[in-house]
């Protein structure tokens, strides 16, 4: 029997008992959908967390120096930790290529900020722009001149304007408070969301990039030093010398201790924790897949019992034990692959729907596709093998009796 005939026969057998086949697949669909939803949301959360933690420079030649106070009650403000004298102290040490204060990485446009909405502080999505071009309801757009002159202006979404000022027409010229800074509303754009709860899909407010950065972004943080070493130098030995110099002569040596900080280890540790958490939750959801597998085995045994005469006829016409085993294995595998495909699509739809209400995106990837296919194949082979073997070992003489 060639493979085409085997697959064709398998599909006919599955479609012959549609209700039974669907009920058997249902457990696989639910199990796969649960695992894919959990894994895709977990991966989205992991990407978001690592992205936020990666704000510290992770260049392999760049290390960070932080400061640990002996007494936390003596802690000063961040800007008081490192002084220019500390940079001067270590910048000429052997193997040091560059020393500067830590400069945080920022996303170019979108971000979440705290807005003061009628006395309530809520975190919403905003966007930093050179200029706006969205359909305007009232007022004017943000233009390049607003960036050059650092104008404290903002263009807001229609729904947000309705929420704040009752009428979008009345919003222009009103004050708009963001993180204790007052901006002036100069325009209102047509909403693409429909409700304020959909803020994860589009920005609710647009600010001139330079104005926003001027009033809210610190160009550098003096709580961390970036130490870039020359390529090929012994980084560990250089950092030991840096710490030695700072702990003996640093500006804060009397109230604490300087130490190295490796952001890569924190990122890797966080990634490992999230992976293990996702794996554990997926394993719990995977219990339903085991139960579904038992259902597949039960259906295959029933199918073997019902088709005893068919097996006898095939054997009489020259089919080998291998052919019979392959036939029933293919049927089980086809059943689980169909269930896995439907389950994957359902799982991704649930994940994408969940991302509407989550502060991070959920998207399909090769891992989840491979996971769905792999689980489906595993269930199909493991739980169909015994019924397939039982079918192949039926004695032709006993069947004819």
Steps between C-alpha positions, in 0.01 A plus 500: 500500500643839406485799733237684294254210528569472874432873562188492281365197685579662836305815412203294377496306825509819709226669296284187509440558874504880517345539846724242661807644330413856605433402862834317508676804350324738739728410791807552280364833375443629854834369626704643211311831514570529875871428462543733200312783673711467815830469311428791263393730786801384704737573211343842449541580870859374491585718199345802672683443830837438334450807281444713810793347686725550196490877553844453657776467240574133428802547271747223592781754537293727725460437872315697762610632837235564764509614862375316809439708814608364839188654652195534274370790711800702384413452133514819298329576170615312189679799353723526808650151475773555238687826441713619212801448727422126503514495120829691501637254756461192280488618138880488460544152648661242271253314279220755540364619165214717625326597824169684522178518693238245407276615214171311495376355174159626397250377244477747215130578514241313705507462877276475805481808724303611803225746412294698749142446382264710714692431816557133417848387402481244219770344282420549132684471168640817345716563195790739440496643147672750272155599377148355489298416190196313638149618401434815705165582660589839643808717557834449326765233449837482673759638256883503486505849649353362824804275527751773425351742753429231763133599514306333781213396273309177448251355252257256662258230393128578465398244765753637749381856427142389567609337826692804621301795371153353423516646148796469258418849367580645844834321537716736291682748721442300817774373729613136484706371794763231446727393784454837674578698183221709341464487121247687283260311274531643147303238306263203522521210255226257399505187716593166348431308821138560588560468875759616748564137602666429162805715572741211435418515129558870426644805673264730691727804491774633271791716621783674312803272544742771610251659738423169665866405534589845633245492779493132591816319395821525696783492248699287738474337840780555749406193702689271259834530322562340161853364467603401148823302479736462206437194281726211600576635848431298816170657601488331841842632604420850374177511701684385812737795461207739439327383819825527693548862391138598571484329841822675605452840337139522376276791600262271696755259649412590860128415480499184293677269261537500122423174321460360150160426353442264209156560342540195275479263797178664621348479152601135461369416847168673434468321166568165668241566773235597245581195285464268801174666604357465149616137487333419834167658404515331158565164667186546710303582185665201332314261732199549273716383208574173679128446556439586133765245403316230695188599304691455173616154611144404595367613161772310315425178690130539412596563137716185494215296649247633247728440202609145570355374171671782310831399657439138397424597140813718481713217638345255252585738215865510605527780758777436753494560876707811434237633256216449750700660782591793278135546397370536857798708613432738212135529601592587859767744382262670256239538774744660746659727235158635402420559867841662552453736205159614622635528857796711384276743311264525799794551739649781290162671466457488879855634546443788257169585669675497838767742370228765458476518878869442576787754490703282260447337161432132430603370159541164324849355473669187369537360852125488568433356153763232557363434849146445369618266222740315731238437770246387240744255340609368841141436613412343164794260502501409872127443543438338160790256506343236725165488311692494169719214624192311621344538153815381322531188718148371434520148362346462154355156582335632820352791304351270235336285768 
